[in-house]
Each structure stands twice: as C-alpha cells, then as structure tokens.
Coordinates of C-alpha atoms and ligand atoms in Angstrom, one line a residue:
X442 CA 176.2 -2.6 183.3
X443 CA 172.8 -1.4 182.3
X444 CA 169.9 -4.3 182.4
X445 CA 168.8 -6.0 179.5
X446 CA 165.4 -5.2 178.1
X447 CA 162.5 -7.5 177.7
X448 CA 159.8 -8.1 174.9
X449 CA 156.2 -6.3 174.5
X450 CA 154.5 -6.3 171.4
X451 CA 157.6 -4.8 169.1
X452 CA 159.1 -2.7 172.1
X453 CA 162.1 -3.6 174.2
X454 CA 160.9 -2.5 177.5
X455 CA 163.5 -1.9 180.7
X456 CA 161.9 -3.8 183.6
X457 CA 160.7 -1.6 186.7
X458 CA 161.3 -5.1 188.8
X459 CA 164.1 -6.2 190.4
X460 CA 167.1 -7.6 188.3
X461 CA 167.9 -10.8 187.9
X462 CA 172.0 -11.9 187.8
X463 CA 172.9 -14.3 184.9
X464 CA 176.1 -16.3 186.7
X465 CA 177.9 -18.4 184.6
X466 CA 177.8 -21.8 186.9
X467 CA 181.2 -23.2 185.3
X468 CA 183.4 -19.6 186.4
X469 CA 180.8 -17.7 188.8
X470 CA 181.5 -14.7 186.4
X471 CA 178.8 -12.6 185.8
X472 CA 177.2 -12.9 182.0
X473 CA 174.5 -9.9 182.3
X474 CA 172.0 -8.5 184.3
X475 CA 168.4 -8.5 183.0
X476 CA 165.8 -6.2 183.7
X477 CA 162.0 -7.5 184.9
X478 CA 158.5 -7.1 184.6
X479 CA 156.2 -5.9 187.4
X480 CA 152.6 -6.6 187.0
X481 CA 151.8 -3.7 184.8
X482 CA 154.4 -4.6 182.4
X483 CA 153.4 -9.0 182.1
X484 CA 149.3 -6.6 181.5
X485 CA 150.9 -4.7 178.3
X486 CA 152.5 -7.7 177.2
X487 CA 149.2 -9.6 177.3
X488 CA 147.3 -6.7 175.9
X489 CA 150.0 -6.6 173.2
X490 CA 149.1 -9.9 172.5
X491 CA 145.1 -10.0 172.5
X492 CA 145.9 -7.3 169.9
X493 CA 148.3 -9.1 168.0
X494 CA 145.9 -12.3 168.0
X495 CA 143.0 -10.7 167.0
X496 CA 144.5 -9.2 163.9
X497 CA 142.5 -10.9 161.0
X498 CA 145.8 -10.8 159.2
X499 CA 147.2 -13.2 161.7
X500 CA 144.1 -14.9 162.5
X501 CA 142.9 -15.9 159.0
X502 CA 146.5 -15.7 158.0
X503 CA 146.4 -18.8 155.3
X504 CA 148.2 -22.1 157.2
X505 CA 150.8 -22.0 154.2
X506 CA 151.5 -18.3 154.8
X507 CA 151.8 -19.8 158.5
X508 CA 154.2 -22.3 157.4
X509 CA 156.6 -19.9 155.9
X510 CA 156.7 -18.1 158.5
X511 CA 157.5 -21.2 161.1
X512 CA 159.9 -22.3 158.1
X513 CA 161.8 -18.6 158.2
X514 CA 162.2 -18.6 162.0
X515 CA 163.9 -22.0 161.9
X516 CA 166.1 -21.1 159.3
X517 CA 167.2 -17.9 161.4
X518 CA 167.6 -20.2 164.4
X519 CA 170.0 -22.4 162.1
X520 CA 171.7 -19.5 161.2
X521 CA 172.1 -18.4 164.7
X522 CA 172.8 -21.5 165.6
X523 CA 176.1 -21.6 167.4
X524 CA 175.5 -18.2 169.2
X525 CA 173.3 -19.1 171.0
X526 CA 174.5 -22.6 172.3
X527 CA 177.2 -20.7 173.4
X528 CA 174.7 -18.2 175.8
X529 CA 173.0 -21.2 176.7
X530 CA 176.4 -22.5 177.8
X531 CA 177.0 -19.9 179.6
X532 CA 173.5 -19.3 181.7
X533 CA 173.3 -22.9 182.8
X534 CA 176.5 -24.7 182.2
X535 CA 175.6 -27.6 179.8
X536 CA 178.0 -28.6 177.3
X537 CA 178.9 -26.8 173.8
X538 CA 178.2 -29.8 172.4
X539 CA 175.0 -30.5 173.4
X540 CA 173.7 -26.7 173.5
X541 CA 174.2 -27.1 169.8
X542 CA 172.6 -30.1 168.9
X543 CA 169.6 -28.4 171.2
X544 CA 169.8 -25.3 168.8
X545 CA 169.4 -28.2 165.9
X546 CA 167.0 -29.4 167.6
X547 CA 164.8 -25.9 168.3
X548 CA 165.1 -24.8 163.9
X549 CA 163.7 -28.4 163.7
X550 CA 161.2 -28.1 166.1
X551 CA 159.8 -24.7 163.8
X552 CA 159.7 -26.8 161.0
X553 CA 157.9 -29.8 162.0
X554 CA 155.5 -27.4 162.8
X555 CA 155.4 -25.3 160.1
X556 CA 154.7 -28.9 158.1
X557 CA 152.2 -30.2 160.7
X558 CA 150.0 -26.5 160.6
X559 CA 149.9 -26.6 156.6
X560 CA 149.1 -30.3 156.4
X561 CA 146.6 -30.0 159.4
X562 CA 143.1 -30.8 158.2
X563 CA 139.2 -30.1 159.6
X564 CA 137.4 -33.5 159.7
X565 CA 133.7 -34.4 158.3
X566 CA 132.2 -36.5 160.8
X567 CA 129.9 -39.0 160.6
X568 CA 126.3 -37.6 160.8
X569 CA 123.3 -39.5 162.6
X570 CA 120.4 -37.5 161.0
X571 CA 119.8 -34.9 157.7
X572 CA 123.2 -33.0 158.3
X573 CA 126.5 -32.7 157.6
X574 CA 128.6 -32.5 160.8
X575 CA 132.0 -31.3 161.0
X576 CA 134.8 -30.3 163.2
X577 CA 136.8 -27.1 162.7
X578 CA 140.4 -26.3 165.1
X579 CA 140.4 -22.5 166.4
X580 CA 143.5 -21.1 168.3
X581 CA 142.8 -20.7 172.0
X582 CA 144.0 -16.8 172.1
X583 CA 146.9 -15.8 173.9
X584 CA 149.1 -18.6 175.8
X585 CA 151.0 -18.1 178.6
X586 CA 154.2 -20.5 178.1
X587 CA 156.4 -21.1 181.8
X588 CA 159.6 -22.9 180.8
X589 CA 162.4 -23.8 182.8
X590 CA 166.2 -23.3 183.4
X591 CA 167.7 -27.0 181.9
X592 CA 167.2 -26.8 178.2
X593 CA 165.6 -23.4 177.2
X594 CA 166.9 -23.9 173.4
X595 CA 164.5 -26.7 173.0
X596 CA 161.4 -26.2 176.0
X597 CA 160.8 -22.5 174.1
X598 CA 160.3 -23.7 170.8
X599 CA 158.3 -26.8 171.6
X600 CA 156.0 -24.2 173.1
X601 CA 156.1 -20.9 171.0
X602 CA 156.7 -23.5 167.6
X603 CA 153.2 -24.9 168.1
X604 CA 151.2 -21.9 170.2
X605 CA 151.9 -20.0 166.6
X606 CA 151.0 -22.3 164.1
X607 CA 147.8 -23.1 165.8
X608 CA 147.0 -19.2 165.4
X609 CA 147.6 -18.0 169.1
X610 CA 149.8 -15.6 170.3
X611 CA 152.3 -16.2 173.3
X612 CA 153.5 -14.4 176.0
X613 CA 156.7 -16.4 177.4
X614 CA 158.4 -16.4 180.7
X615 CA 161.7 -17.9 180.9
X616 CA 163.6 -19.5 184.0
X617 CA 164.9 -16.4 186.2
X618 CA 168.6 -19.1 186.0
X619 CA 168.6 -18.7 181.8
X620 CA 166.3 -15.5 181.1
X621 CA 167.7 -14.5 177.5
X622 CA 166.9 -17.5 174.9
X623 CA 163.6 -16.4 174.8
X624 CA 164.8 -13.4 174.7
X625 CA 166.4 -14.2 171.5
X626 CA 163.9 -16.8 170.3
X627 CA 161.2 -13.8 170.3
X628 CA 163.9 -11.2 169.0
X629 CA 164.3 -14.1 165.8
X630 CA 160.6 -14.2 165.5
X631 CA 160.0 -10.6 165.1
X632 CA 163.1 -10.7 162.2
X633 CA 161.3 -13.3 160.2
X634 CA 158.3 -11.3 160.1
X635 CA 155.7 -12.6 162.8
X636 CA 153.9 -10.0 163.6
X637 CA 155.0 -7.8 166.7
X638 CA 152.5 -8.8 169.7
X639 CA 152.1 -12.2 168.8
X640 CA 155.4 -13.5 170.6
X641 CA 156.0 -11.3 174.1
X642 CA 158.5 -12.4 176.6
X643 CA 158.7 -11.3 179.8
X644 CA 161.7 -11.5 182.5
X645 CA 161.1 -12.4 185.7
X646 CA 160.5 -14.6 188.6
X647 CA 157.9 -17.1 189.1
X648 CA 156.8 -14.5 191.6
X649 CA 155.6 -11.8 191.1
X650 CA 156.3 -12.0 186.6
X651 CA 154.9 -15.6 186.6
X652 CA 152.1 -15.6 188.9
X653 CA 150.9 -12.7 187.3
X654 CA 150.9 -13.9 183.9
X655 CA 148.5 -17.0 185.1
X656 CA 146.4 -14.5 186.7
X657 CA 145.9 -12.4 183.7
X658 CA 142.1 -12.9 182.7
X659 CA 142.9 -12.5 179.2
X660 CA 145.2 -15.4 178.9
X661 CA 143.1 -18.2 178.0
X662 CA 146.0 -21.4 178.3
X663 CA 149.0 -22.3 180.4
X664 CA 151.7 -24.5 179.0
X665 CA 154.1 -25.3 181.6
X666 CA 157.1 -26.8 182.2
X667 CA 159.0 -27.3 185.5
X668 CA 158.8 -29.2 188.8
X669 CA 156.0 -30.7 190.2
X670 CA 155.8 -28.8 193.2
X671 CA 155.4 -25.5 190.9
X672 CA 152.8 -27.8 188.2
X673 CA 150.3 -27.7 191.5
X674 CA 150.4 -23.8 191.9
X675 CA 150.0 -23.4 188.0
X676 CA 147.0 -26.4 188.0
X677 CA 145.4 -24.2 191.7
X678 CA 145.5 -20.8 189.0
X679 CA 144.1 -23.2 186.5
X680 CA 141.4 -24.6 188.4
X681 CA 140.4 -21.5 189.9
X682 CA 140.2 -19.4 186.2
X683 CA 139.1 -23.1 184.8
X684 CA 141.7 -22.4 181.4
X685 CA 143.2 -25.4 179.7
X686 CA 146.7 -26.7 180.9
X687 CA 149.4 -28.5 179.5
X688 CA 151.9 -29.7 182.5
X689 CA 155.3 -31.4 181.9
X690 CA 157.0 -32.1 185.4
X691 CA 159.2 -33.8 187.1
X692 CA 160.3 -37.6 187.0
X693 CA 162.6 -40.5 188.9
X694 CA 162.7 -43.0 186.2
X695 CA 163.7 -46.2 186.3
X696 CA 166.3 -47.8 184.4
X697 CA 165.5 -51.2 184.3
X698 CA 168.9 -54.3 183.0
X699 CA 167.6 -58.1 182.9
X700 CA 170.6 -60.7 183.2
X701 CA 170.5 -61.2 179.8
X702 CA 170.9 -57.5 178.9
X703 CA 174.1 -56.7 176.2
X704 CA 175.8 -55.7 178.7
X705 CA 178.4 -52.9 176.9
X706 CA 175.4 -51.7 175.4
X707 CA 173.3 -51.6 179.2
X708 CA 176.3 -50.4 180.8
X709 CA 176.8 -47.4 178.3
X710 CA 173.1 -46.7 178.1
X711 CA 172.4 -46.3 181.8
X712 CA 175.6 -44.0 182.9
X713 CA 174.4 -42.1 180.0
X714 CA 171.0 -42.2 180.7
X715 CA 171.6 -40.6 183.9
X716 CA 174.7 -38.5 183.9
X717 CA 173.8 -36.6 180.6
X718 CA 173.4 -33.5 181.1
X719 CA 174.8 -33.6 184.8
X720 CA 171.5 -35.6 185.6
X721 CA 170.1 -32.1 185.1
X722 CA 167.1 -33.4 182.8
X723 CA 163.2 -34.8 183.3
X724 CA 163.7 -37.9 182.1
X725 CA 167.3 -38.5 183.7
X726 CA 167.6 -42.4 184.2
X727 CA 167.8 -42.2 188.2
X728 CA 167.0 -45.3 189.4
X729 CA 168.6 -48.8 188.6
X730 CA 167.1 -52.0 188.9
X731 CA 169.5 -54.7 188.1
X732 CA 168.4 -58.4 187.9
X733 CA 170.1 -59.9 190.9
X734 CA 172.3 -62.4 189.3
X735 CA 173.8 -59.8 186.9
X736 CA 174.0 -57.5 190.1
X737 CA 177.5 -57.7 190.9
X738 CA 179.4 -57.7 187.8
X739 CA 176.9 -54.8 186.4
X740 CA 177.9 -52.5 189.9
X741 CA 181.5 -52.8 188.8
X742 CA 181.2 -51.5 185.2
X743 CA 179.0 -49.3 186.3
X744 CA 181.6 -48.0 188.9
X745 CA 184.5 -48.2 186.6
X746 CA 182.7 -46.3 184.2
X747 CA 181.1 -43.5 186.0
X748 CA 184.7 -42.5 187.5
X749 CA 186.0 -42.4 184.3
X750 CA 183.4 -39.7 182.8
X751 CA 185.8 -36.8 182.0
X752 CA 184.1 -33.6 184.4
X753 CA 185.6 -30.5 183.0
X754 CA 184.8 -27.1 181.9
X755 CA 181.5 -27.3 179.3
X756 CA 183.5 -25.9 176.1
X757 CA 186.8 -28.1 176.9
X758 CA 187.8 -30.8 174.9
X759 CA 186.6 -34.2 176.0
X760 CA 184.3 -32.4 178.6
X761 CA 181.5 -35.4 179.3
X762 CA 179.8 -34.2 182.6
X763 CA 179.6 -29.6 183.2
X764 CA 178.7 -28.1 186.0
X765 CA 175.2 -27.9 187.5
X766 CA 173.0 -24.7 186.6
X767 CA 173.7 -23.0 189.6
X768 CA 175.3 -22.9 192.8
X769 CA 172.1 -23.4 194.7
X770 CA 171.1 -26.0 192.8
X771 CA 174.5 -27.6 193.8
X772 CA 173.7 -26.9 197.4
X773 CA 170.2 -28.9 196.8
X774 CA 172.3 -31.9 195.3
X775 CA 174.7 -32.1 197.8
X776 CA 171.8 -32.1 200.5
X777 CA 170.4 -35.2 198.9
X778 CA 173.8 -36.8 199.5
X779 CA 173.8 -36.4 202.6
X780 CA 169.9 -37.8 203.0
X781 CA 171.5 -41.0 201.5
X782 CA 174.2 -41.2 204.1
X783 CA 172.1 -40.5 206.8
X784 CA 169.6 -43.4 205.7
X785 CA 172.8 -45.8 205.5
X786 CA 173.6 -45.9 201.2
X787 CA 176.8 -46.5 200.6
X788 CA 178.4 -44.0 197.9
X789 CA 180.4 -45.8 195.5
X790 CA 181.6 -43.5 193.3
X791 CA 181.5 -39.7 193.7
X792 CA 179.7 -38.1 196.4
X793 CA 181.7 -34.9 196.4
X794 CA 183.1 -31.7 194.5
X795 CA 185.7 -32.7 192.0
X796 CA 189.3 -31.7 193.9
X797 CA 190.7 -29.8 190.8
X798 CA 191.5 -26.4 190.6
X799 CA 190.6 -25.4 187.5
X800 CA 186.6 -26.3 188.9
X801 CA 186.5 -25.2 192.0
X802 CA 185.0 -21.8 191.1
X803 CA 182.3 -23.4 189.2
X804 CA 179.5 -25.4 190.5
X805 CA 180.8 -28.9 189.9
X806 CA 179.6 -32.0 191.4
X807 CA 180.9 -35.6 190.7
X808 CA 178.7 -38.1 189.1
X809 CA 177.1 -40.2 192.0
X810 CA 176.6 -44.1 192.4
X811 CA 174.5 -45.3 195.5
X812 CA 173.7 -48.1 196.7
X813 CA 172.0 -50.2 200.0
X814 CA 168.8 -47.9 199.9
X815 CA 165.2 -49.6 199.6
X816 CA 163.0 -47.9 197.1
X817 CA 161.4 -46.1 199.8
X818 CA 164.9 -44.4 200.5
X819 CA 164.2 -40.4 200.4
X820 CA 166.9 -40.2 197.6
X821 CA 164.7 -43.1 195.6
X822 CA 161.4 -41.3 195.3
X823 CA 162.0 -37.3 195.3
X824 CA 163.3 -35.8 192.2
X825 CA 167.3 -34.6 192.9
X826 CA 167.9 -33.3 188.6
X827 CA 171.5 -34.3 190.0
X828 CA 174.2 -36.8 188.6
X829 CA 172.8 -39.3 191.1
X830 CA 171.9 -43.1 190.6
X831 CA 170.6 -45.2 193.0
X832 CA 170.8 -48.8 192.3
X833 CA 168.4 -51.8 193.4
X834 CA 168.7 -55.6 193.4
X835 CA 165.6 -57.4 191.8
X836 CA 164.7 -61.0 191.7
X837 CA 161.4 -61.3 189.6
X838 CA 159.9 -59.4 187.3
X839 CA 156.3 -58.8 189.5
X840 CA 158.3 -57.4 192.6
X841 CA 160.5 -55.5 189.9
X842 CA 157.5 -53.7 188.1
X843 CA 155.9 -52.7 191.7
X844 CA 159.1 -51.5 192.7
X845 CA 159.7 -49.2 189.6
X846 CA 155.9 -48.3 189.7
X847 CA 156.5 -47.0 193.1
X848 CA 157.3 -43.7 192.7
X849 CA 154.9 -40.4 192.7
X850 CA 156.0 -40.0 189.1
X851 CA 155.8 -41.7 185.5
X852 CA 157.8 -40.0 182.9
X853 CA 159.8 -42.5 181.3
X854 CA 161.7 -46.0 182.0
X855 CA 165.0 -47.8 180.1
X856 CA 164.5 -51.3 179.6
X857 CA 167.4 -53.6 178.6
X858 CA 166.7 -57.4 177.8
X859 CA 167.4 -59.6 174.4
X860 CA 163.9 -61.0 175.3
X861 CA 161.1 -59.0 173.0
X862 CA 158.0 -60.9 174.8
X863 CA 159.9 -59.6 178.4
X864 CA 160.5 -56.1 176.9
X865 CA 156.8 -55.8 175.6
X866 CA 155.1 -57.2 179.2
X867 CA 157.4 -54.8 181.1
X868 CA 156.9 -51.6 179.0
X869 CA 152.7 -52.7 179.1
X870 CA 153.1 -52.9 182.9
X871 CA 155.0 -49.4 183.7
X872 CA 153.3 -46.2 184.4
X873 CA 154.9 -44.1 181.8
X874 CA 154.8 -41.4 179.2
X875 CA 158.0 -42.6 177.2
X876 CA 159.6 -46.6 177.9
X877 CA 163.1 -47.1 175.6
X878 CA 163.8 -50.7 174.8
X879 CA 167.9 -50.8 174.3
X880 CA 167.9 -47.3 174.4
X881 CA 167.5 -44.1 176.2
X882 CA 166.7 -40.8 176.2
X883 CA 166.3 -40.9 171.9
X884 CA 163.5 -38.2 171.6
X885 CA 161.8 -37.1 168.3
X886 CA 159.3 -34.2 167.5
X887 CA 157.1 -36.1 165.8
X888 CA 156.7 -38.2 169.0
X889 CA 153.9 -37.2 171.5
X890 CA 155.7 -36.5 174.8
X891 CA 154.3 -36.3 178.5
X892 CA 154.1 -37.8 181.8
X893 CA 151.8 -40.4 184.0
X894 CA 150.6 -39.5 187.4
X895 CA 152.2 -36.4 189.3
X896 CA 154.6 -36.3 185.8
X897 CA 152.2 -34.4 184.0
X898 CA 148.8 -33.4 182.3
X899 CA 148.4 -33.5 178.6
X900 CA 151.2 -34.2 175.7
X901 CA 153.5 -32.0 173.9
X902 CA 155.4 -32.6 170.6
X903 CA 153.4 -34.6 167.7
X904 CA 150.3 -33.5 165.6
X905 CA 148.7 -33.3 169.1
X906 CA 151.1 -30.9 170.2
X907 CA 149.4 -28.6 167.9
X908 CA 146.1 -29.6 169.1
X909 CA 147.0 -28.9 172.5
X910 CA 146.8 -24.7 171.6
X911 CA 143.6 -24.9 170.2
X912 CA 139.9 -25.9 170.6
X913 CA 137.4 -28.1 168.8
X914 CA 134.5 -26.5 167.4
X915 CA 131.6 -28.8 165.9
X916 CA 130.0 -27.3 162.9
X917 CA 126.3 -29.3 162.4
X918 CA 125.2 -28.2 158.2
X919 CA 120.9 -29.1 157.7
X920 CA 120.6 -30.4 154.4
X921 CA 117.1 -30.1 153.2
X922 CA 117.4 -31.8 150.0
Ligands
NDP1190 P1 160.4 -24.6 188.4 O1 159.2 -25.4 188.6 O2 161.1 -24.1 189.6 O3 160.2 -23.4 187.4 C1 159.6 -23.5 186.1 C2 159.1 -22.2 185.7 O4 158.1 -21.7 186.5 C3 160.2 -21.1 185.8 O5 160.0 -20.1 184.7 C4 159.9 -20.5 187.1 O6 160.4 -19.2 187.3 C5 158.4 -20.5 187.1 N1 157.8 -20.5 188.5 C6 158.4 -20.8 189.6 N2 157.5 -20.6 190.7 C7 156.4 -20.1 190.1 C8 155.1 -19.6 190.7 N3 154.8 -19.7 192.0 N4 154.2 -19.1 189.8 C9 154.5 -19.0 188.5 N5 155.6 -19.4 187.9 C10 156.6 -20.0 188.7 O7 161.4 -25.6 187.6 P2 163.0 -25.4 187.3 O8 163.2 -24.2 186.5 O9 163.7 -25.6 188.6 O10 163.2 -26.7 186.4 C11 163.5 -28.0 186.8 C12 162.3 -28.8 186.8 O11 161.7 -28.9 185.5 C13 162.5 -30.3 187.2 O12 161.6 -30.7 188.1 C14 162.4 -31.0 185.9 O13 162.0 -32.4 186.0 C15 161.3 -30.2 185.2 N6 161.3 -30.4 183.8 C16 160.4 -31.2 183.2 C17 160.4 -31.5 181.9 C18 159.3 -32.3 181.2 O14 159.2 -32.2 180.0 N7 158.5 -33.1 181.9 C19 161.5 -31.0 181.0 C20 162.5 -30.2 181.7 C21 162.4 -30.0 183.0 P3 161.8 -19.0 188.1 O15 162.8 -19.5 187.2 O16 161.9 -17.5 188.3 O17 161.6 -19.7 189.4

C-alpha cells in the first residue's frame, strides 16, 4: 500500500517523513498509511501560502465573492456528507451517528461564516478632535491551524471556515491518530474554487511537521487545539516569535445536581454529559457533585443507567458508547483506573474491558463510575478524555463552588436545579467558558466558545471567531473644513 499524499498549494505531495498508520480502533485493521512532511515540505506549504495570500484576487476578493465561496464548500461538504463520517468512523472510532451530525455540523460551520464575512462591517469611531476615525479588519497572513484527533469533522472547519473568510490563508496540521479529514476538507476547498495555496495541509506529527509549522517565520498566527500540556509548547513558540494565539485545551468539568434537580432529566443529562463520545471530548462532564441529600438515590440511577449504555461496534445498531481513538489512548485510561484504586475510589460500575468477543479486538473500555475520592483525588483534577465520572457529596453551595472551582481548568460546568436565582448565583460564581442550566453539551456556532484558566486563550466560534484571524487597523481622516 503506497502512502497517501498530502496538500501544497494545488499539488499532492508524497511525504519524505516517516508514515503514519491509520488503525481502525473498533477492529485494529489497518485503514491507510499516509505519507509526511519533513521540514522542507511544512516551508513549500507555507510559501504556497504567502503566495496564495498575497494574490490581490484573494486579498481584495469582494466579502460576497468570499461568501460564495464559504457557501460552495459547505454545500460540497453536505454532499459529501456521509463519506466522510464514515472515514472519521473509521480513524477514531466515534459513532456513525454522531460523525454525521459532525459533518452537518462542519457545511454549517462554512456557512455561518460565509454570512458573518459578508455582513461583517468597518466601524466609524467616535473622534475627539477635527477627524474622522475609523477602524478597518485586515487578515493576519497565513495561519497555522493544529487540531486534534476527537472531532476533526468539526475542529477543521471552525478553524479553516473562519481563517478564510477573514482573507488569510491556512496551512493545517491534523492529529497523526485521524490525518485525512483535512485531507479531504482541503481537497473540497480546492473543488469549490478557493484558490490553490490558500488552504495547505500537511501530515505529520507534532514533531518534527508541527513544531516546524510554528517555527515558520512567515506564519504570522497559531490556532490550536489539543491538550494543555501541548497549549504550553505552542504558547513557549508563541511567546518567543510574539504571533497571536488562539488556545482551546483541555478541561475536567463539573457537573453540578441540587436536590431539587428533575431528576430523569439530571440523571439523563449527566451519563450523557460524560459518556458521549466515550468521554473522549473537552467539555466531557467528568466530575459530579450531587447535593448530599439527593446523594444516594442519584448514585443508584446513575449506576443503573450507566451499565445499561449499549457498548458496541460504532456503526451497529443501538451502539451508545464506541471504542476509544486508539489503543494507547486505552492504555492511558486504564492507567487512571488504576490511580483511583490505588487512592482508595471505589468503582461502581465499569472499570474494565467489556468481556465480549465481538470487542475484544477493538479498543473498548466500559463507561466508569467512581466514587470515595476528595477533589484532590489524581483522577479529579488531571484530564483522563475517558468514560470516567467521579462523583462528590456536597452540603452547601459555598463549599460546592470552591470545590468545582478547584481544578487547573475552566471550560464548561452542567448545572441542574428548578431554582433560577440558584442557577444564575452558581453559573456567576464558576470559572468557566460555557455553564448549561438543564442541559449539556448543546453547542451552537453562533456562540463564542473558549476556556478559563489553563482551558484556554482567546474564543472561537461567533462574529469573534472571525476577528480572531485578523487585526485591527485604526484609520484617523483630517477634515479641514
Ligand atoms: P494533543 O495536544 O496531543 O495534539 C493536538 C495537536 O497538536 C495534534 O495535531 C498534535 O499532533 C499536535 N502536537 C502535539 N505535540 C506537538 C508539538 N510538540 N508541537 C507542535 N504540535 C504538536 O491533543 P490530542 O490530539 O491528544 O487531543 C486531545 C486533547 O485535545 C484533549 O486534551 C482535549 O481536551 C483537547 N481538546 C480541546 C478542545 C477545546 O475546544 N478546548 C476540543 C477538543 C479537544 P500529533 O497528533 O501528531 O501528536
């Protein structure tokens, strides 16, 4: 099996890195091998795209010309729809069902932008003297966009969607674990007519394909998204080239039931919050704090629902909970369980490989209740992107809102009361990007997205998500008259 090629400017280049395996993490087959870029290869792509940028056709391209564009690449992602939720399927295991709704979600992610860059205005601002002052939005250049291995479908557009209709041009490196979406996402661009150069993706590894891209001195933005420990090295290259950064990391949210919670809806709502996705997702639900006189009866729904969630293969029928991405992600998860055990939780439910046959080739893992561990528990304050909750007691809401603050992170939080005035002092009080109130994990587009503290820098999604990819300039007009 030859390697797949990668993306430079309108060329599809064979890698003179090493290859990476695509493994199917619900069979261990093999899906393809892809070929990668060595630091002379992630330079042409970047040159490709400084080119392609500076293009006055692309750079004073009209925004409604823009638009059509965005609008035309959405509507070949639509149309291309199910193929590729099935080869997201297949590089990291999540369900059919939701790798479609996450191609949905991608074509509508292209055409919330396409609206937001033709409706996108300059501003007059208010002068202090004989002028007219006014601020005008220009594209940074070229972006570098990082993107990890859970949800490629939707991380790649919400990057290459915006980085284009603010008039930049991108060059993308996906997750070694899914490598081709971008693939595809940049082979779609080219079809709908954005010019070759102005979307590049290179395979590769965070090092040497990725650490090389941030190096590049002609790339003049990062847009990351990953783990925290991997946000630092991408904020050192920032720091050190002084380029604007957008960070989305990692996050142990808390999930948060008062006593008088609906409890169906709480019950549903949490084991959903967290085992979605096999836990495999930023804002994953991790931690439970339960109002202590609800505490009991909440544990056994909790427990009786969580063993029922049906674990199967990610295209079977009825499938709730796939495999993890990979096997060594597995082997990271299970690890974890055994921290718990060590520190004394007590595993309620799961805590193992599921027994059947038909999944022990795959990288399954059974959906995880713990319990007994103080906040300060290992398994309570490091990120595990597992099907693994940890539940708490709490008595009063101070002790609870310390509790849930005390974490390294601040993504998101699930609260779940009948009492507005208790919902609206709780979601004040918590360090968060994104607090649901009788919800979770409901996300739009139109919604800025992005984490507190060691979660993240800057927000995605939104009219700011455009912003993000460019760069005010202040225009001051002397009016004599
Ligand atoms: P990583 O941080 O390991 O990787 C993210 C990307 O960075 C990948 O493309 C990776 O390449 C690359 N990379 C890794 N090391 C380097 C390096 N030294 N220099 C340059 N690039 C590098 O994250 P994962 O892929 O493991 O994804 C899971 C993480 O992503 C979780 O922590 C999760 O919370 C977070 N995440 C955050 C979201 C948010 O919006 N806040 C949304 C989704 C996920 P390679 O694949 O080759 O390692």
């Amino acid at each position: 099996m030859s390697a797949l090629p990668f993306l430079v400017g309108d060329s599809w280049v064979v890698g003179s890195g090493e290859p990476i395996r695509s493994v199917n993490p619900a069979d261990a087959t093999l899906n393809y091998e892809v070929s990668t870029a060595d630091a002379s290869q992630v330079d042409a792509a970047v040159r490709a795209a400084v080119k392609a940028q500076a293009n006055p056709c692309w750079r004073r391209m009209k925004p409604h010309e823009r638009a059509r564009l965005l609008y035309r690449v959405a509507e070949l992602i639509a149309a291309r729809a199910e193929e590729l939720a099935g080869r997201q399927m297949r590089e990291n295991g999540k369900l059919r069902a939701e790798c479609r709704g996450q191609a949905a979600s991608a074509a509508a992610t292209f055409r919330y932008y396409a609206a937001v860059c033709e409706s996108a205005s300059s501003e007059l601002t208010a002068p202090r003297g004989s002028y007219y002052s006014m601020t005008v939005y220009e594209p940074v250049g070229v972006a570098a966009a990082l993107t990890p291995w859970n949800s490629p479908l939707t991380m790649e557009a919400q990057k290459v969607a915006p980085a284009l209709a603010a008039g930049n041009a991108v060059v993308l490196k996906p997750s070694e674990v899914t490598p081709t979406l971008g693939l595809e996402l940049g082979r779609l661009c080219l079809e709908a007519g954005v010019p070759p150069g102005i979307v590049n993706v290179v395979a590769g590894r965070g090092q040497p394909t990725g650490l090389a891209l941030l190096w590049h001195p002609q790339v003049r933005m990062f847009a990351f998204t990953g783990g925290t420990a991997t946000g630092r090295v991408v904020a050192r290259v920032a720091a050190e080239r002084l380029v604007p950064t957008l960070l989305e990391l990692g996050g142990k949210s808390p999930q948060i039931v008062f006593a008088d919670a609906d409890l169906d809806k709480a019950v549903a709502g949490v084991i959903d919050g967290i085992f979605s996705s096999t836990g495999q997702s930023c804002v994953a639900g991790s931690r439970l704090f339960v109002e202590a006189s609800l505490y009991d009866r909440f544990l056994e729904r909790l427990v009786e629902g969580t063993r029922k969630l049906k674990v199967g293969l990610p295209d079977a029928e009825g499938s709730q909970v796939g495999p993890l991405a990979s096997f060594a992600h597995r082997d990271r998860v299970e690890s974890y369980i055994e921290a718990a055990r060590k520190e004394r939780g007590e595993v309620l439910v799961g805590g193992r490989r599921p027994d059947s046959q038909e999944l022990k080739k795959g990288a399954f893992y059974l959906p995880t209740v713990i319990v007994g561990l103080s906040n300060r528990a290992r398994v309570c304050q490091e990120e595990i992107f597992g099907p693994v909750l940890c539940v708490l007691p709490f008595k009063d809401e101070d002790e609870l809102v310390a509790q849930a603050n005390d974490t390294v992170y601040g993504l998101a939080c699930g609260i779940w009361t009948a009492d507005y005035r208790k919902a609206w002092r709780v979601a004040r009080a918590i360090e968060a990007g994104t607090i649901w109130i009788n919800t979770y994990k409901q996300l739009s587009i139109s919604t800025p997205f992005g984490g507190f503290k060691e979660s993240g820098l800057g927000r995605e999604k939104g009219v700011g998500g455009m912003r993000a990819y460019q760069l005010a300039k202040s225009l001051y007009w002397q009016v004599d008259a």
